Amino acid sequence: MKYYTVGGAVRDVLLGRPVRDMDMAFDGPEQRFLQEHPEARKVKEAPTAIYIAEGREFTPVSPEGLKADMLRRDFTINALALAQDGILHAHPQAFADLAGAVLRPASATALRDDPVRALRAARL
């Protein structure tokens, strides 16, 4: 079972900001995740399951893999995943956009896929 810290927590660490919210992803069978985290509660089923455990959100890595998951995120600067072994996975534009303070959707359909992301853009 592999675990990744994902999204804004990784972004904030890279920018030297305090981390307020730590989301996780896991790569392995959901049944094994539940064995390792028996207290986990499923709070969302589809399109991606979300579990709450240890005060954090956990989502499974999609069958297409972590790279595909990065392209489904909201913005490139949030399309980051830090593995337990220290390897950093990122959207192809994430580092340039972090350096340039650019807020770019992670895909051409990111805002259409989830219109609430437009509100998140205003917050960011």
PDB file of C-alpha atoms in Angstrom:
ATOM      1  CA  MET A   1       0.000   0.000   0.000  1.00  0.00           C
ATOM      2  CA  LYS A   2       1.422   3.377  -0.991  1.00  0.00           C
ATOM      3  CA  TYR A   3       0.275   6.645   0.548  1.00  0.00           C
ATOM      4  CA  TYR A   4       0.680  10.145  -0.868  1.00  0.00           C
ATOM      5  CA  THR A   5       0.127  13.598   0.581  1.00  0.00           C
ATOM      6  CA  VAL A   6      -1.741  15.435  -2.183  1.00  0.00           C
ATOM      7  CA  GLY A   7      -2.969  18.818  -3.260  1.00  0.00           C
ATOM      8  CA  GLY A   8      -2.795  22.046  -1.317  1.00  0.00           C
ATOM      9  CA  ALA A   9      -0.715  20.626   1.534  1.00  0.00           C
ATOM     10  CA  VAL A  10       2.132  19.880  -0.867  1.00  0.00           C
ATOM     11  CA  ARG A  11       1.684  23.266  -2.556  1.00  0.00           C
ATOM     12  CA  ASP A  12       1.849  25.068   0.785  1.00  0.00           C
ATOM     13  CA  VAL A  13       5.012  23.215   1.851  1.00  0.00           C
ATOM     14  CA  LEU A  14       6.691  24.107  -1.448  1.00  0.00           C
ATOM     15  CA  LEU A  15       5.706  27.764  -0.984  1.00  0.00           C
ATOM     16  CA  GLY A  16       6.868  27.817   2.652  1.00  0.00           C
ATOM     17  CA  ARG A  17       3.352  28.359   3.960  1.00  0.00           C
ATOM     18  CA  PRO A  18       1.767  26.659   6.969  1.00  0.00           C
ATOM     19  CA  VAL A  19      -0.247  23.566   6.071  1.00  0.00           C
ATOM     20  CA  ARG A  20      -3.889  23.913   7.109  1.00  0.00           C
ATOM     21  CA  ASP A  21      -5.418  20.883   5.451  1.00  0.00           C
ATOM     22  CA  MET A  22      -3.717  17.580   4.637  1.00  0.00           C
ATOM     23  CA  ASP A  23      -5.374  15.315   2.087  1.00  0.00           C
ATOM     24  CA  MET A  24      -4.071  11.866   1.277  1.00  0.00           C
ATOM     25  CA  ALA A  25      -4.320   9.371  -1.570  1.00  0.00           C
ATOM     26  CA  PHE A  26      -3.691   5.667  -1.345  1.00  0.00           C
ATOM     27  CA  ASP A  27      -2.629   3.251  -4.040  1.00  0.00           C
ATOM     28  CA  GLY A  28      -3.914  -0.202  -3.250  1.00  0.00           C
ATOM     29  CA  PRO A  29      -7.159  -2.067  -2.676  1.00  0.00           C
ATOM     30  CA  GLU A  30      -9.825  -0.195  -0.707  1.00  0.00           C
ATOM     31  CA  GLN A  31     -10.328  -3.316   1.413  1.00  0.00           C
ATOM     32  CA  ARG A  32      -6.687  -3.179   2.516  1.00  0.00           C
ATOM     33  CA  PHE A  33      -7.017   0.530   3.268  1.00  0.00           C
ATOM     34  CA  LEU A  34     -10.007  -0.265   5.497  1.00  0.00           C
ATOM     35  CA  GLN A  35      -8.049  -3.011   7.259  1.00  0.00           C
ATOM     36  CA  GLU A  36      -5.250  -0.530   7.975  1.00  0.00           C
ATOM     37  CA  HIS A  37      -7.752   2.193   8.971  1.00  0.00           C
ATOM     38  CA  PRO A  38     -10.752   0.464  10.588  1.00  0.00           C
ATOM     39  CA  GLU A  39     -12.029   3.802  11.879  1.00  0.00           C
ATOM     40  CA  ALA A  40     -12.345   5.212   8.327  1.00  0.00           C
ATOM     41  CA  ARG A  41     -15.773   6.461   7.288  1.00  0.00           C
ATOM     42  CA  LYS A  42     -16.774   6.699   3.638  1.00  0.00           C
ATOM     43  CA  VAL A  43     -18.302  10.146   3.093  1.00  0.00           C
ATOM     44  CA  LYS A  44     -18.545  10.143  -0.704  1.00  0.00           C
ATOM     45  CA  GLU A  45     -19.032   7.312  -3.168  1.00  0.00           C
ATOM     46  CA  ALA A  46     -18.733   8.618  -6.707  1.00  0.00           C
ATOM     47  CA  PRO A  47     -17.112   9.630  -8.933  1.00  0.00           C
ATOM     48  CA  THR A  48     -14.237   9.137  -6.491  1.00  0.00           C
ATOM     49  CA  ALA A  49     -14.628   7.640  -3.039  1.00  0.00           C
ATOM     50  CA  ILE A  50     -13.573   9.806  -0.109  1.00  0.00           C
ATOM     51  CA  TYR A  51     -12.845   8.429   3.328  1.00  0.00           C
ATOM     52  CA  ILE A  52     -12.243  10.343   6.553  1.00  0.00           C
ATOM     53  CA  ALA A  53      -9.689   8.825   8.921  1.00  0.00           C
ATOM     54  CA  GLU A  54      -7.290  10.333  11.432  1.00  0.00           C
ATOM     55  CA  GLY A  55      -8.765  13.775  10.728  1.00  0.00           C
ATOM     56  CA  ARG A  56      -7.765  13.633   7.043  1.00  0.00           C
ATOM     57  CA  GLU A  57      -9.421  12.867   3.732  1.00  0.00           C
ATOM     58  CA  PHE A  58      -8.198   9.788   1.877  1.00  0.00           C
ATOM     59  CA  THR A  59      -9.013   8.988  -1.752  1.00  0.00           C
ATOM     60  CA  PRO A  60      -7.938   5.979  -3.780  1.00  0.00           C
ATOM     61  CA  VAL A  61      -5.592   6.485  -6.719  1.00  0.00           C
ATOM     62  CA  SER A  62      -7.588   5.820  -9.875  1.00  0.00           C
ATOM     63  CA  PRO A  63      -6.998   2.649 -11.897  1.00  0.00           C
ATOM     64  CA  GLU A  64      -5.399   4.877 -14.555  1.00  0.00           C
ATOM     65  CA  GLY A  65      -2.696   5.862 -12.074  1.00  0.00           C
ATOM     66  CA  LEU A  66      -1.335   8.875 -10.254  1.00  0.00           C
ATOM     67  CA  LYS A  67      -0.340  10.716 -13.433  1.00  0.00           C
ATOM     68  CA  ALA A  68      -3.940  10.616 -14.680  1.00  0.00           C
ATOM     69  CA  ASP A  69      -5.153  11.774 -11.255  1.00  0.00           C
ATOM     70  CA  MET A  70      -2.914  14.857 -11.491  1.00  0.00           C
ATOM     71  CA  LEU A  71      -4.651  15.812 -14.749  1.00  0.00           C
ATOM     72  CA  ARG A  72      -8.075  15.519 -13.047  1.00  0.00           C
ATOM     73  CA  ARG A  73      -7.250  17.944 -10.223  1.00  0.00           C
ATOM     74  CA  ASP A  74      -8.641  21.476 -10.109  1.00  0.00           C
ATOM     75  CA  PHE A  75      -5.530  23.597 -10.765  1.00  0.00           C
ATOM     76  CA  THR A  76      -1.976  22.785 -11.761  1.00  0.00           C
ATOM     77  CA  ILE A  77      -0.622  24.199  -8.490  1.00  0.00           C
ATOM     78  CA  ASN A  78      -2.743  21.672  -6.585  1.00  0.00           C
ATOM     79  CA  ALA A  79      -1.880  18.765  -8.895  1.00  0.00           C
ATOM     80  CA  LEU A  80       0.917  17.516  -6.640  1.00  0.00           C
ATOM     81  CA  ALA A  81       1.488  14.249  -4.795  1.00  0.00           C
ATOM     82  CA  LEU A  82       4.308  13.581  -2.337  1.00  0.00           C
ATOM     83  CA  ALA A  83       5.045   9.883  -1.823  1.00  0.00           C
ATOM     84  CA  GLN A  84       6.192   8.465   1.499  1.00  0.00           C
ATOM     85  CA  ASP A  85       9.642   7.867   0.001  1.00  0.00           C
ATOM     86  CA  GLY A  86       9.990  11.584  -0.823  1.00  0.00           C
ATOM     87  CA  ILE A  87       9.308  11.361  -4.554  1.00  0.00           C
ATOM     88  CA  LEU A  88       7.249  14.304  -5.747  1.00  0.00           C
ATOM     89  CA  HIS A  89       4.761  13.720  -8.567  1.00  0.00           C
ATOM     90  CA  ALA A  90       3.311  16.751 -10.325  1.00  0.00           C
ATOM     91  CA  HIS A  91       1.232  18.021 -13.205  1.00  0.00           C
ATOM     92  CA  PRO A  92       3.595  18.937 -16.082  1.00  0.00           C
ATOM     93  CA  GLN A  93       2.963  22.686 -15.513  1.00  0.00           C
ATOM     94  CA  ALA A  94       2.781  22.693 -11.717  1.00  0.00           C
ATOM     95  CA  PHE A  95       6.282  23.926 -10.907  1.00  0.00           C
ATOM     96  CA  ALA A  96       6.306  26.661 -13.556  1.00  0.00           C
ATOM     97  CA  ASP A  97       2.891  27.856 -12.395  1.00  0.00           C
ATOM     98  CA  LEU A  98       3.980  27.827  -8.734  1.00  0.00           C
ATOM     99  CA  ALA A  99       7.078  29.862  -9.616  1.00  0.00           C
ATOM    100  CA  GLY A 100       5.113  32.287 -11.782  1.00  0.00           C
ATOM    101  CA  ALA A 101       2.108  32.580  -9.434  1.00  0.00           C
ATOM    102  CA  VAL A 102      -0.164  31.392 -12.249  1.00  0.00           C
ATOM    103  CA  LEU A 103      -3.546  29.867 -11.468  1.00  0.00           C
ATOM    104  CA  ARG A 104      -4.265  27.519 -14.381  1.00  0.00           C
ATOM    105  CA  PRO A 105      -6.895  24.770 -14.595  1.00  0.00           C
ATOM    106  CA  ALA A 106      -5.268  21.336 -14.599  1.00  0.00           C
ATOM    107  CA  SER A 107      -7.201  20.399 -17.757  1.00  0.00           C
ATOM    108  CA  ALA A 108      -9.360  21.977 -20.427  1.00  0.00           C
ATOM    109  CA  THR A 109     -12.471  20.617 -18.681  1.00  0.00           C
ATOM    110  CA  ALA A 110     -11.499  21.211 -15.022  1.00  0.00           C
ATOM    111  CA  LEU A 111     -13.946  24.082 -14.442  1.00  0.00           C
ATOM    112  CA  ARG A 112     -16.741  22.463 -16.423  1.00  0.00           C
ATOM    113  CA  ASP A 113     -16.246  19.156 -14.539  1.00  0.00           C
ATOM    114  CA  ASP A 114     -16.781  20.904 -11.200  1.00  0.00           C
ATOM    115  CA  PRO A 115     -18.153  24.478 -11.366  1.00  0.00           C
ATOM    116  CA  VAL A 116     -17.382  25.006  -7.653  1.00  0.00           C
ATOM    117  CA  ARG A 117     -13.741  25.173  -8.709  1.00  0.00           C
ATOM    118  CA  ALA A 118     -14.418  28.710  -9.990  1.00  0.00           C
ATOM    119  CA  LEU A 119     -15.128  29.745  -6.396  1.00  0.00           C
ATOM    120  CA  ARG A 120     -11.955  27.989  -5.276  1.00  0.00           C
ATOM    121  CA  ALA A 121     -10.053  29.992  -7.906  1.00  0.00           C
ATOM    122  CA  ALA A 122     -11.284  33.223  -6.344  1.00  0.00           C
ATOM    123  CA  ARG A 123     -10.123  32.045  -2.904  1.00  0.00           C
ATOM    124  CA  LEU A 124      -6.699  31.062  -4.197  1.00  0.00           C
TER     125      LEU A 124
END
